[in-house]
Amino acid sequence: MELAAVILAAGKGTRMKSDLPKVLHPVGGKPMLGHVLDAVARAGATQRIVVAGFGARQVIDFVGNDARVVLQEKQLGTAHALLQAEDELKDFSGDLLVVCGDTPLLRGSTLANLARHHRETGAAATLLTAEMADPTGYGRVIRAANGNVARIVEQKDASPEELQVKEINTGVYCFKVPGLFAALKEISPANAQGEYYLTDIIGIFTQRGMNVQAVALADAQEVQGINDRIQLSRAAAVLRRRTLDDLMASGVTIVDPNNTYIDQGVKIGRDSTILPFTFLLGNTEVGSGCTIGPGSKITDCMIGEQVEIQYSVAIASRIGSGAVVGPYAYIRPGTVVGEQVKIGDFVEIKKSTIGKGSKIPHLSYVGDAVIGEKVNVGAGTITCNYDGKNKYQTILEDNAFIGSNTNLVAPVKVGQGAVVAAGSTITEDVPPNALGVARERQTNVENWVKRRDSK
Ligand code: UD1
Ligand code: CA
């Protein structure tokens, strides 16, 4: 049976106090809506429809090809919101998950389980419910004497006895699509909030003797809706911990999970160790046996095996196996650090390729360079890659040796095995195996101090 999903996300999210629609607030590396889209996809929803209202333009830009977006111009209630998806589903005869866009902790496996139960029981509707010690604010699940679900009553419409019920409606459902939209149109806004409640569909179905099921959620935290930035930070902590727990379970050592920030989807190999105050973000992969941190921020990088990185920042780069980086290195986008390379302290590398076994150990700026294998770049070497208008390339061939405090004025090339004398400003190519010297020769003036002092 084919599965589709509608994500209700038209609300403004007033309590976020933000210009950004609530569902686009990022948590754990992506917008809340992104997590929900992932969860429904993981549950097997092949068609995904987002109901947007406030900030619809931004929502459309974000979802791209991951979902279709329909507009709910006025927020007349959750039933009215779901009705906006009718056109998109008019040829669809499978099952439909309905979820909210502000529940980033909801797991794909929970939704898959809900859909499975729905199918197995042949239900017209299946609710995801949870027991809450404090159910205030939620719709309550009212059951008949035989234990079957009878209807849902909202907090504001509930009688004192109904308010005692601890089983709540999580706002997550699975429906059979045939007949659903016709029934939604029967819902009236005759209630305390004057809204078209999606929850009323349950009573409509049960009164007709249709099969309505409920699946109880073990971990109620999963359906916690995010309404303000305090809840957002708590959800971030939960997501972070889940990611770290998964990594630890797969053989990664996280020394201090309270001070380690790893985005969902980051891959790390076995026996790697992540030290405190480290951020591994975006589309990053770390091989096995690495030690990353303390104090590093790595975004969108591919890192090989047995790499060591401490107190460093790396962005959109590749770092080969056996490389040692930092402390205090800054590796900027487009850099390819080869195997066994050493990038030392206070070194900035931008858009450069560094061959196997080369060393840039101290205080250098290397930009737009192509560096061969086993090159030694002395302390304080600077590529002068920019003339104020254009950027130029520096080439250092295999086994070149660049003396300390050299300026390499690009475009320029130092040939294989060549040596550049310390303190040189190299403006012309140095041939292979040559010595390039480009500085004033030292002159010593004998007895200069004595003559000065006798004046
Ligand atoms: C809803 C349920 C309640 C349940 C709770 C779980 C109804 C009537 N009640 O209440 O039983 O316990 O969720 O969190 O459904 N939305 C729209 N358009 C609208 C109205 C809402 O897109 O016109 C979206 C919101 O952006 C939000 C979601 O639907 O993502 C839920 O709406 P909300 O008003 O927060 O419903 P609750 O009062 O929380
Ligand atoms: Ca809500």
Tab-separated table of C-alpha atoms and ligand atoms in Angstrom:
chain	number	residue	atom	x	y	z
A	1	MET	CA	0.000	0.000	0.000
A	2	GLU	CA	1.431	3.332	-0.987
A	3	LEU	CA	2.073	5.861	1.774
A	4	ALA	CA	1.846	9.663	1.565
A	5	ALA	CA	2.350	12.306	4.231
A	6	VAL	CA	0.892	15.726	4.897
A	7	ILE	CA	2.851	18.022	7.179
A	8	LEU	CA	0.811	20.784	8.801
A	9	ALA	CA	2.993	23.850	8.969
A	10	ALA	CA	0.910	26.943	8.274
A	11	GLY	CA	1.215	28.405	11.762
A	12	LYS	CA	3.247	31.532	12.359
A	13	GLY	CA	4.833	30.389	15.556
A	14	THR	CA	4.242	33.693	17.341
A	15	ARG	CA	6.197	32.642	20.406
A	16	MET	CA	9.406	32.238	18.412
A	17	LYS	CA	9.377	36.056	18.022
A	18	SER	CA	10.977	35.683	14.620
A	19	ASP	CA	10.713	36.727	10.993
A	20	LEU	CA	11.526	33.158	10.045
A	21	PRO	CA	8.560	30.741	9.904
A	22	LYS	CA	8.684	28.529	12.972
A	23	VAL	CA	9.232	25.275	11.082
A	24	LEU	CA	12.337	26.699	9.385
A	25	HIS	CA	14.185	27.330	12.635
A	26	PRO	CA	17.247	25.103	12.585
A	27	VAL	CA	17.890	22.484	15.196
A	28	GLY	CA	20.678	19.904	15.048
A	29	GLY	CA	21.949	21.235	11.738
A	30	LYS	CA	18.721	21.602	9.772
A	31	PRO	CA	15.289	23.229	9.974
A	32	MET	CA	12.664	21.459	12.081
A	33	LEU	CA	10.695	20.828	8.907
A	34	GLY	CA	13.735	19.048	7.453
A	35	HIS	CA	13.722	16.589	10.330
A	36	VAL	CA	10.016	15.947	9.873
A	37	LEU	CA	10.439	15.451	6.122
A	38	ASP	CA	13.239	12.975	6.821
A	39	ALA	CA	11.089	11.106	9.347
A	40	VAL	CA	8.142	10.692	6.960
A	41	ALA	CA	10.502	9.669	4.153
A	42	ARG	CA	12.127	7.092	6.433
A	43	ALA	CA	8.662	5.759	7.249
A	44	GLY	CA	8.194	5.163	3.539
A	45	ALA	CA	6.082	8.165	2.476
A	46	THR	CA	6.770	8.514	-1.218
A	47	GLN	CA	4.579	11.593	-1.629
A	48	ARG	CA	5.105	14.467	0.775
A	49	ILE	CA	2.910	17.543	0.991
A	50	VAL	CA	3.571	20.525	3.241
A	51	VAL	CA	0.703	22.850	4.164
A	52	ALA	CA	2.273	26.308	4.440
A	53	GLY	CA	0.854	29.682	5.362
A	54	PHE	CA	3.046	32.153	7.167
A	55	GLY	CA	6.338	32.520	5.264
A	56	ALA	CA	5.181	30.136	2.523
A	57	ARG	CA	7.752	31.545	0.100
A	58	GLN	CA	10.595	30.569	2.424
A	59	VAL	CA	9.019	27.173	3.045
A	60	ILE	CA	8.792	26.530	-0.709
A	61	ASP	CA	12.445	27.521	-1.154
A	62	PHE	CA	13.507	25.217	1.627
A	63	VAL	CA	11.615	22.073	0.636
A	64	GLY	CA	12.648	22.229	-3.009
A	65	ASN	CA	12.024	18.823	-4.538
A	66	ASP	CA	11.573	17.043	-1.199
A	67	ALA	CA	7.864	17.858	-1.033
A	68	ARG	CA	5.034	19.706	-2.695
A	69	VAL	CA	3.744	22.769	-0.898
A	70	VAL	CA	0.095	23.817	-0.699
A	71	LEU	CA	-1.085	27.088	0.714
A	72	GLN	CA	-3.531	27.615	3.570
A	73	GLU	CA	-4.208	31.317	3.410
A	74	LYS	CA	-6.224	31.605	6.615
A	75	GLN	CA	-5.587	29.342	9.537
A	76	LEU	CA	-9.054	28.118	10.227
A	77	GLY	CA	-7.969	24.958	11.998
A	78	THR	CA	-6.206	21.647	11.505
A	79	ALA	CA	-9.049	20.033	9.525
A	80	HIS	CA	-9.108	23.006	7.160
A	81	ALA	CA	-5.318	22.742	6.856
A	82	LEU	CA	-5.492	19.088	5.834
A	83	LEU	CA	-8.262	19.847	3.344
A	84	GLN	CA	-5.816	22.049	1.426
A	85	ALA	CA	-4.011	18.853	0.369
A	86	GLU	CA	-7.132	17.347	-1.238
A	87	ASP	CA	-6.217	18.306	-4.816
A	88	GLU	CA	-2.720	16.911	-4.458
A	89	LEU	CA	-4.128	13.568	-3.305
A	90	LYS	CA	-7.181	13.224	-5.569
A	91	ASP	CA	-5.619	10.291	-7.468
A	92	PHE	CA	-4.087	8.732	-4.379
A	93	SER	CA	-5.773	5.741	-2.806
A	94	GLY	CA	-3.176	4.614	-0.243
A	95	ASP	CA	-2.596	5.570	3.378
A	96	LEU	CA	-1.802	9.034	4.647
A	97	LEU	CA	0.352	10.108	7.560
A	98	VAL	CA	-0.532	13.487	9.061
A	99	VAL	CA	2.095	15.152	11.226
A	100	CYS	CA	2.988	18.644	12.411
A	101	GLY	CA	6.001	20.535	11.112
A	102	ASP	CA	7.211	21.538	14.559
A	103	THR	CA	7.994	18.087	15.999
A	104	PRO	CA	11.624	17.515	15.000
A	105	LEU	CA	12.107	14.709	17.536
A	106	LEU	CA	9.574	12.414	15.905
A	107	ARG	CA	11.302	9.250	14.687
A	108	GLY	CA	10.774	7.669	11.304
A	109	SER	CA	10.478	4.301	13.041
A	110	THR	CA	7.561	5.576	15.132
A	111	LEU	CA	5.703	6.617	11.983
A	112	ALA	CA	6.537	3.359	10.235
A	113	ASN	CA	5.144	1.497	13.227
A	114	LEU	CA	1.971	3.605	13.175
A	115	ALA	CA	1.461	2.929	9.453
A	116	ARG	CA	2.088	-0.808	9.929
A	117	HIS	CA	-0.476	-1.057	12.725
A	118	HIS	CA	-2.937	0.924	10.622
A	119	ARG	CA	-2.521	-1.484	7.722
A	120	GLU	CA	-2.604	-4.640	9.771
A	121	THR	CA	-5.848	-3.662	11.514
A	122	GLY	CA	-7.468	-2.300	8.349
A	123	ALA	CA	-8.364	0.868	10.242
A	124	ALA	CA	-9.910	3.960	8.671
A	125	ALA	CA	-7.883	6.081	11.096
A	126	THR	CA	-5.110	5.304	13.559
A	127	LEU	CA	-4.052	7.765	16.230
A	128	LEU	CA	-0.684	8.059	17.850
A	129	THR	CA	-1.399	8.631	21.538
A	130	ALA	CA	0.741	9.117	24.628
A	131	GLU	CA	0.259	9.064	28.382
A	132	MET	CA	1.149	12.423	29.890
A	133	ALA	CA	1.576	13.025	33.609
A	134	ASP	CA	0.440	16.571	32.860
A	135	PRO	CA	-1.848	16.482	29.810
A	136	THR	CA	-2.740	20.200	29.989
A	137	GLY	CA	-3.239	21.771	26.591
A	138	TYR	CA	-3.549	18.560	24.625
A	139	GLY	CA	-6.611	16.955	23.119
A	140	ARG	CA	-7.759	13.997	25.258
A	141	VAL	CA	-8.498	10.557	23.848
A	142	ILE	CA	-11.948	9.498	25.031
A	143	ARG	CA	-12.547	5.759	24.982
A	144	ALA	CA	-15.834	3.826	25.048
A	145	ALA	CA	-16.700	1.349	27.796
A	146	ASN	CA	-15.250	-1.479	25.687
A	147	GLY	CA	-11.914	0.341	25.504
A	148	ASN	CA	-12.188	1.411	21.860
A	149	VAL	CA	-11.375	4.987	20.895
A	150	ALA	CA	-14.603	7.001	20.704
A	151	ARG	CA	-13.465	10.567	20.008
A	152	ILE	CA	-11.001	13.317	20.875
A	153	VAL	CA	-11.929	16.313	22.925
A	154	GLU	CA	-9.810	19.458	22.960
A	155	GLN	CA	-8.689	20.959	26.275
A	156	LYS	CA	-10.945	24.001	25.835
A	157	ASP	CA	-14.020	21.883	25.091
A	158	ALA	CA	-13.456	19.167	27.690
A	159	SER	CA	-15.631	18.464	30.736
A	160	PRO	CA	-13.984	18.231	34.176
A	161	GLU	CA	-14.051	14.401	33.942
A	162	GLU	CA	-12.531	14.464	30.460
A	163	LEU	CA	-9.763	16.742	31.676
A	164	GLN	CA	-8.723	13.941	34.065
A	165	VAL	CA	-7.803	11.722	31.119
A	166	LYS	CA	-4.045	11.330	30.794
A	167	GLU	CA	-4.053	9.746	27.338
A	168	ILE	CA	-3.523	12.543	24.840
A	169	ASN	CA	-3.704	12.984	21.093
A	170	THR	CA	-0.182	13.577	19.806
A	171	GLY	CA	-1.496	15.167	16.602
A	172	VAL	CA	0.028	12.370	14.514
A	173	TYR	CA	-2.354	10.180	12.524
A	174	CYS	CA	-2.588	7.640	9.773
A	175	PHE	CA	-5.688	7.677	7.541
A	176	LYS	CA	-7.091	5.733	4.640
A	177	VAL	CA	-7.381	8.358	1.930
A	178	PRO	CA	-10.601	7.177	0.189
A	179	GLY	CA	-13.464	8.867	2.036
A	180	LEU	CA	-11.179	11.037	4.164
A	181	PHE	CA	-11.703	14.383	2.446
A	182	ALA	CA	-15.479	13.929	2.144
A	183	ALA	CA	-15.619	13.321	5.892
A	184	LEU	CA	-13.374	16.321	6.641
A	185	LYS	CA	-15.909	18.539	4.903
A	186	GLU	CA	-18.530	17.520	7.452
A	187	ILE	CA	-16.557	19.028	10.313
A	188	SER	CA	-18.044	22.226	11.708
A	189	PRO	CA	-16.328	24.917	13.736
A	190	ALA	CA	-18.952	24.779	16.508
A	191	ASN	CA	-16.465	24.602	19.379
A	192	ALA	CA	-14.764	26.779	21.961
A	193	GLN	CA	-12.117	28.039	19.499
A	194	GLY	CA	-14.366	28.364	16.437
A	195	GLU	CA	-11.915	26.242	14.466
A	196	TYR	CA	-12.264	23.297	12.117
A	197	TYR	CA	-10.729	20.588	14.299
A	198	LEU	CA	-9.110	17.653	12.548
A	199	THR	CA	-9.675	15.742	15.767
A	200	ASP	CA	-13.439	15.731	15.105
A	201	ILE	CA	-12.890	13.219	12.303
A	202	ILE	CA	-12.390	10.523	14.929
A	203	GLY	CA	-15.878	10.932	16.398
A	204	ILE	CA	-17.366	11.072	12.898
A	205	PHE	CA	-15.697	7.768	12.007
A	206	THR	CA	-16.585	5.935	15.206
A	207	GLN	CA	-20.217	7.050	15.032
A	208	ARG	CA	-20.380	5.403	11.640
A	209	GLY	CA	-18.982	2.247	13.130
A	210	MET	CA	-15.716	2.606	11.259
A	211	ASN	CA	-12.544	1.056	12.613
A	212	VAL	CA	-10.428	3.584	14.559
A	213	GLN	CA	-7.237	2.402	16.198
A	214	ALA	CA	-4.707	3.893	18.569
A	215	VAL	CA	-1.004	3.217	18.926
A	216	ALA	CA	0.618	4.321	22.188
A	217	LEU	CA	3.936	6.091	22.001
A	218	ALA	CA	6.498	4.925	24.551
A	219	ASP	CA	8.616	8.096	24.571
A	220	ALA	CA	6.273	11.097	24.703
A	221	GLN	CA	9.213	13.437	24.206
A	222	GLU	CA	9.148	12.525	20.510
A	223	VAL	CA	5.967	14.472	19.845
A	224	GLN	CA	6.931	17.508	21.880
A	225	GLY	CA	5.976	20.465	19.676
A	226	ILE	CA	8.451	23.336	19.594
A	227	ASN	CA	6.809	26.677	20.291
A	228	ASP	CA	9.609	28.900	21.575
A	229	ARG	CA	13.385	29.093	21.583
A	230	ILE	CA	13.727	27.484	24.984
A	231	GLN	CA	11.983	24.368	23.703
A	232	LEU	CA	14.105	24.646	20.566
A	233	SER	CA	17.315	24.442	22.582
A	234	ARG	CA	15.982	21.452	24.540
A	235	ALA	CA	15.110	19.674	21.312
A	236	ALA	CA	18.594	20.449	20.014
A	237	ALA	CA	20.071	18.779	23.082
A	238	VAL	CA	17.912	15.692	22.570
A	239	LEU	CA	18.840	15.431	18.881
A	240	ARG	CA	22.492	15.956	19.672
A	241	ARG	CA	22.459	13.258	22.301
A	242	ARG	CA	20.742	10.813	19.942
A	243	THR	CA	23.413	11.402	17.311
A	244	LEU	CA	26.221	11.000	19.839
A	245	ASP	CA	24.659	7.838	21.297
A	246	ASP	CA	24.410	6.315	17.816
A	247	LEU	CA	28.050	7.169	17.148
A	248	MET	CA	29.200	5.737	20.465
A	249	ALA	CA	27.194	2.589	19.789
A	250	SER	CA	28.992	2.259	16.457
A	251	GLY	CA	32.452	2.398	18.028
A	252	VAL	CA	33.353	6.086	18.284
A	253	THR	CA	34.665	7.484	21.572
A	254	ILE	CA	33.044	10.768	22.562
A	255	VAL	CA	34.963	11.931	25.593
A	256	ASP	CA	32.428	14.509	26.787
A	257	PRO	CA	28.999	14.275	25.123
A	258	ASN	CA	27.819	17.441	26.863
A	259	ASN	CA	30.414	19.477	25.031
A	260	THR	CA	30.513	17.851	21.617
A	261	TYR	CA	28.379	19.012	18.702
A	262	ILE	CA	27.912	16.644	15.812
A	263	ASP	CA	25.258	17.114	13.167
A	264	GLN	CA	22.981	14.257	12.287
A	265	GLY	CA	24.338	12.491	9.205
A	266	VAL	CA	28.016	13.059	9.988
A	267	LYS	CA	29.847	9.742	9.544
A	268	ILE	CA	32.716	8.690	11.789
A	269	GLY	CA	34.727	5.472	11.565
A	270	ARG	CA	35.462	3.020	14.377
A	271	ASP	CA	37.994	3.813	17.047
A	272	SER	CA	38.013	7.493	16.301
A	273	THR	CA	38.013	9.757	19.345
A	274	ILE	CA	36.245	13.079	19.484
A	275	LEU	CA	37.576	15.381	22.178
A	276	PRO	CA	35.561	18.139	23.874
A	277	PHE	CA	34.524	21.442	22.312
A	278	THR	CA	34.509	19.951	18.853
A	279	PHE	CA	31.906	20.656	16.166
A	280	LEU	CA	31.523	18.242	13.254
A	281	LEU	CA	29.006	19.826	10.943
A	282	GLY	CA	27.159	19.440	7.679
A	283	ASN	CA	28.268	16.828	5.238
A	284	THR	CA	31.375	15.667	7.079
A	285	GLU	CA	32.938	12.217	7.076
A	286	VAL	CA	35.729	11.129	9.380
A	287	GLY	CA	37.570	7.846	8.869
A	288	SER	CA	38.602	5.350	11.519
A	289	GLY	CA	41.269	5.812	14.160
A	290	CYS	CA	41.220	9.622	14.058
A	291	THR	CA	41.562	11.993	16.983
A	292	ILE	CA	39.598	15.173	16.430
A	293	GLY	CA	39.739	18.029	18.923
A	294	PRO	CA	39.811	19.431	21.404
A	295	GLY	CA	38.377	22.678	20.166
A	296	SER	CA	37.901	22.054	16.468
A	297	LYS	CA	35.187	23.028	14.018
A	298	ILE	CA	34.967	20.918	10.877
A	299	THR	CA	32.315	21.667	8.282
A	300	ASP	CA	31.647	19.679	5.105
A	301	CYS	CA	35.011	17.898	5.145
A	302	MET	CA	36.179	14.429	4.115
A	303	ILE	CA	38.769	13.192	6.559
A	304	GLY	CA	40.766	10.000	6.042
A	305	GLU	CA	42.021	7.510	8.631
A	306	GLN	CA	44.385	8.092	11.555
A	307	VAL	CA	44.137	11.857	11.180
A	308	GLU	CA	44.836	14.153	14.134
A	309	ILE	CA	43.298	17.609	14.281
A	310	GLN	CA	43.434	19.878	17.301
A	311	TYR	CA	42.195	23.420	17.917
A	312	SER	CA	41.570	23.951	14.227
A	313	VAL	CA	38.904	25.043	11.766
A	314	ALA	CA	38.389	23.269	8.444
A	315	ILE	CA	35.735	23.967	5.824
A	316	ALA	CA	34.801	22.103	2.630
A	317	SER	CA	38.149	20.376	2.287
A	318	ARG	CA	39.687	16.918	2.167
A	319	ILE	CA	42.288	15.772	4.644
A	320	GLY	CA	44.200	12.617	3.803
A	321	SER	CA	45.003	9.665	6.045
A	322	GLY	CA	47.778	10.111	8.545
A	323	ALA	CA	47.712	13.910	8.325
A	324	VAL	CA	48.333	15.984	11.452
A	325	VAL	CA	46.651	19.369	11.654
A	326	GLY	CA	47.029	22.142	14.206
A	327	PRO	CA	46.997	23.406	16.809
A	328	TYR	CA	45.438	26.562	15.405
A	329	ALA	CA	45.290	25.777	11.713
A	330	TYR	CA	42.645	27.225	9.414
A	331	ILE	CA	41.854	25.140	6.353
A	332	ARG	CA	39.597	26.984	3.958
A	333	PRO	CA	37.345	25.663	1.171
A	334	GLY	CA	38.788	23.766	-1.755
A	335	THR	CA	41.861	22.455	0.024
A	336	VAL	CA	43.144	18.933	-0.480
A	337	VAL	CA	45.595	17.895	2.198
A	338	GLY	CA	47.422	14.721	1.141
A	339	GLU	CA	48.343	11.694	3.215
A	340	GLN	CA	50.900	12.074	5.988
A	341	VAL	CA	50.950	15.848	5.605
A	342	LYS	CA	51.703	18.052	8.574
A	343	ILE	CA	49.861	21.352	8.826
A	344	GLY	CA	51.182	22.995	11.954
A	345	ASP	CA	50.383	25.911	14.193
A	346	PHE	CA	49.009	29.203	12.906
A	347	VAL	CA	48.865	28.036	9.317
A	348	GLU	CA	46.115	29.159	6.944
A	349	ILE	CA	45.543	27.167	3.783
A	350	LYS	CA	43.099	28.225	1.100
A	351	LYS	CA	42.083	26.329	-2.050
A	352	SER	CA	45.381	24.490	-2.271
A	353	THR	CA	46.543	20.958	-2.904
A	354	ILE	CA	49.286	19.588	-0.711
A	355	GLY	CA	51.037	16.378	-1.747
A	356	LYS	CA	51.815	13.361	0.348
A	357	GLY	CA	54.307	13.807	3.162
A	358	SER	CA	54.734	17.569	2.773
A	359	LYS	CA	55.090	19.821	5.814
A	360	ILE	CA	53.854	23.327	6.505
A	361	PRO	CA	54.661	23.376	10.179
A	362	HIS	CA	54.463	27.000	11.353
A	363	LEU	CA	52.995	30.458	10.716
A	364	SER	CA	52.236	30.356	6.998
A	365	TYR	CA	49.613	31.505	4.508
A	366	VAL	CA	49.219	29.199	1.546
A	367	GLY	CA	46.575	30.238	-0.990
A	368	ASP	CA	45.873	28.928	-4.508
A	369	ALA	CA	48.931	26.698	-4.346
A	370	VAL	CA	49.730	23.309	-5.775
A	371	ILE	CA	52.331	21.661	-3.599
A	372	GLY	CA	53.934	18.363	-4.539
A	373	GLU	CA	55.155	15.534	-2.314
A	374	LYS	CA	57.700	15.868	0.479
A	375	VAL	CA	57.901	19.623	0.180
A	376	ASN	CA	59.066	21.536	3.249
A	377	VAL	CA	57.555	24.976	3.633
A	378	GLY	CA	59.534	26.936	6.221
A	379	ALA	CA	58.107	28.964	9.061
A	380	GLY	CA	56.504	32.219	8.014
A	381	THR	CA	56.243	31.431	4.310
A	382	ILE	CA	53.577	33.470	2.553
A	383	THR	CA	52.089	32.981	-0.884
A	384	CYS	CA	51.405	36.436	-2.302
A	385	ASN	CA	48.489	35.192	-4.382
A	386	TYR	CA	46.505	38.374	-4.831
A	387	ASP	CA	47.450	41.615	-6.536
A	388	GLY	CA	44.314	43.468	-5.507
A	389	LYS	CA	42.410	42.297	-8.593
A	390	ASN	CA	43.201	38.708	-9.426
A	391	LYS	CA	44.367	35.555	-7.690
A	392	TYR	CA	47.400	33.650	-8.992
A	393	GLN	CA	48.794	30.192	-8.508
A	394	THR	CA	51.967	29.091	-6.720
A	395	ILE	CA	53.474	25.734	-7.669
A	396	LEU	CA	55.982	23.965	-5.437
A	397	GLU	CA	57.194	20.757	-7.031
A	398	ASP	CA	58.178	17.541	-5.226
A	399	ASN	CA	60.966	17.786	-2.651
A	400	ALA	CA	61.237	21.570	-2.893
A	401	PHE	CA	62.561	23.222	0.273
A	402	ILE	CA	61.287	26.696	1.049
A	403	GLY	CA	63.394	28.568	3.599
A	404	SER	CA	61.718	30.391	6.433
A	405	ASN	CA	60.065	33.730	5.927
A	406	THR	CA	59.845	33.441	2.156
A	407	ASN	CA	57.387	35.426	0.057
A	408	LEU	CA	56.255	33.536	-3.029
A	409	VAL	CA	54.865	36.169	-5.400
A	410	ALA	CA	52.423	34.323	-7.651
A	411	PRO	CA	52.240	33.256	-10.375
A	412	VAL	CA	55.443	31.477	-9.572
A	413	LYS	CA	56.914	27.989	-9.582
A	414	VAL	CA	59.667	26.352	-7.545
A	415	GLY	CA	60.993	23.296	-9.400
A	416	GLN	CA	61.563	19.787	-8.128
A	417	GLY	CA	64.174	19.588	-5.388
A	418	ALA	CA	64.949	23.318	-5.564
A	419	VAL	CA	65.844	25.285	-2.451
A	420	VAL	CA	64.720	28.822	-1.672
A	421	ALA	CA	66.931	30.755	0.716
A	422	ALA	CA	65.301	31.982	3.901
A	423	GLY	CA	63.916	35.491	3.726
A	424	SER	CA	63.614	35.536	-0.059
A	425	THR	CA	60.909	37.304	-2.020
A	426	ILE	CA	60.583	35.010	-5.007
A	427	THR	CA	59.079	36.677	-8.067
A	428	GLU	CA	60.535	34.412	-10.749
A	429	ASP	CA	60.448	30.645	-11.192
A	430	VAL	CA	63.224	28.658	-9.548
A	431	PRO	CA	64.425	25.811	-11.792
A	432	PRO	CA	64.582	22.222	-10.488
A	433	ASN	CA	67.468	21.587	-8.105
A	434	ALA	CA	68.549	25.257	-8.157
A	435	LEU	CA	68.994	27.562	-5.176
A	436	GLY	CA	66.773	30.633	-5.373
A	437	VAL	CA	68.014	33.599	-3.356
A	438	ALA	CA	66.203	36.905	-3.542
A	439	ARG	CA	67.383	39.185	-0.818
A	440	GLU	CA	70.055	41.743	-0.128
A	441	ARG	CA	73.387	40.216	0.888
A	442	GLN	CA	74.375	40.964	4.450
A	443	THR	CA	77.116	43.558	4.972
A	444	ASN	CA	78.864	43.905	8.324
A	445	VAL	CA	80.347	47.346	8.993
A	446	GLU	CA	83.401	46.825	11.228
A	447	ASN	CA	83.599	48.949	14.386
A	448	TRP	CA	80.347	50.725	13.525
A	449	VAL	CA	79.186	50.941	17.161
A	450	LYS	CA	82.424	52.474	18.390
A	451	ARG	CA	82.347	55.143	15.664
A	452	ARG	CA	78.716	55.973	16.428
A	453	ASP	CA	79.401	56.376	20.115
A	454	SER	CA	82.449	58.601	19.631
A	455	LYS	CA	80.433	61.188	17.681
B	1	UD1	C1	-3.545	19.863	18.092
B	1	UD1	C2	-4.703	18.871	18.279
B	1	UD1	C3	-4.655	18.321	19.710
B	1	UD1	C4	-3.313	17.658	19.962
B	1	UD1	C5	-2.181	18.635	19.658
B	1	UD1	C6	-0.869	17.908	19.704
B	1	UD1	C7	-6.465	19.805	16.874
B	1	UD1	C8	-7.749	20.514	16.856
B	1	UD1	N1	-5.946	19.571	18.068
B	1	UD1	O1	-3.781	20.941	18.982
B	1	UD1	O2	-5.684	17.353	19.875
B	1	UD1	O3	-3.244	17.225	21.301
B	1	UD1	O4	-2.315	19.191	18.340
B	1	UD1	O5	0.185	18.815	19.580
B	1	UD1	O6	-5.969	19.408	15.840
B	1	UD1	N2	-1.985	24.324	11.656
B	1	UD1	C9	-2.159	24.699	10.371
B	1	UD1	N3	-3.286	25.376	10.036
B	1	UD1	C10	-4.249	25.687	10.921
B	1	UD1	C11	-4.052	25.297	12.265
B	1	UD1	C12	-2.920	24.603	12.609
B	1	UD1	O7	-1.315	24.453	9.507
B	1	UD1	O8	-5.241	26.299	10.527
B	1	UD1	C13	-0.793	23.590	12.004
B	1	UD1	C14	0.098	24.346	12.963
B	1	UD1	O9	1.080	25.112	12.269
B	1	UD1	C15	0.729	23.233	13.788
B	1	UD1	C16	-0.321	22.132	13.761
B	1	UD1	O10	-1.174	22.409	12.683
B	1	UD1	O11	1.892	22.761	13.174
B	1	UD1	C17	-1.091	22.000	15.070
B	1	UD1	O12	-1.853	23.171	15.267
B	1	UD1	P1	-2.100	23.795	16.692
B	1	UD1	O13	-2.963	24.971	16.550
B	1	UD1	O14	-0.817	23.983	17.390
B	1	UD1	O15	-2.933	22.634	17.402
B	1	UD1	P2	-3.014	22.357	18.944
B	1	UD1	O16	-3.871	23.356	19.576
B	1	UD1	O17	-1.664	22.168	19.480
B	2	CA	CA	0.333	22.941	19.096
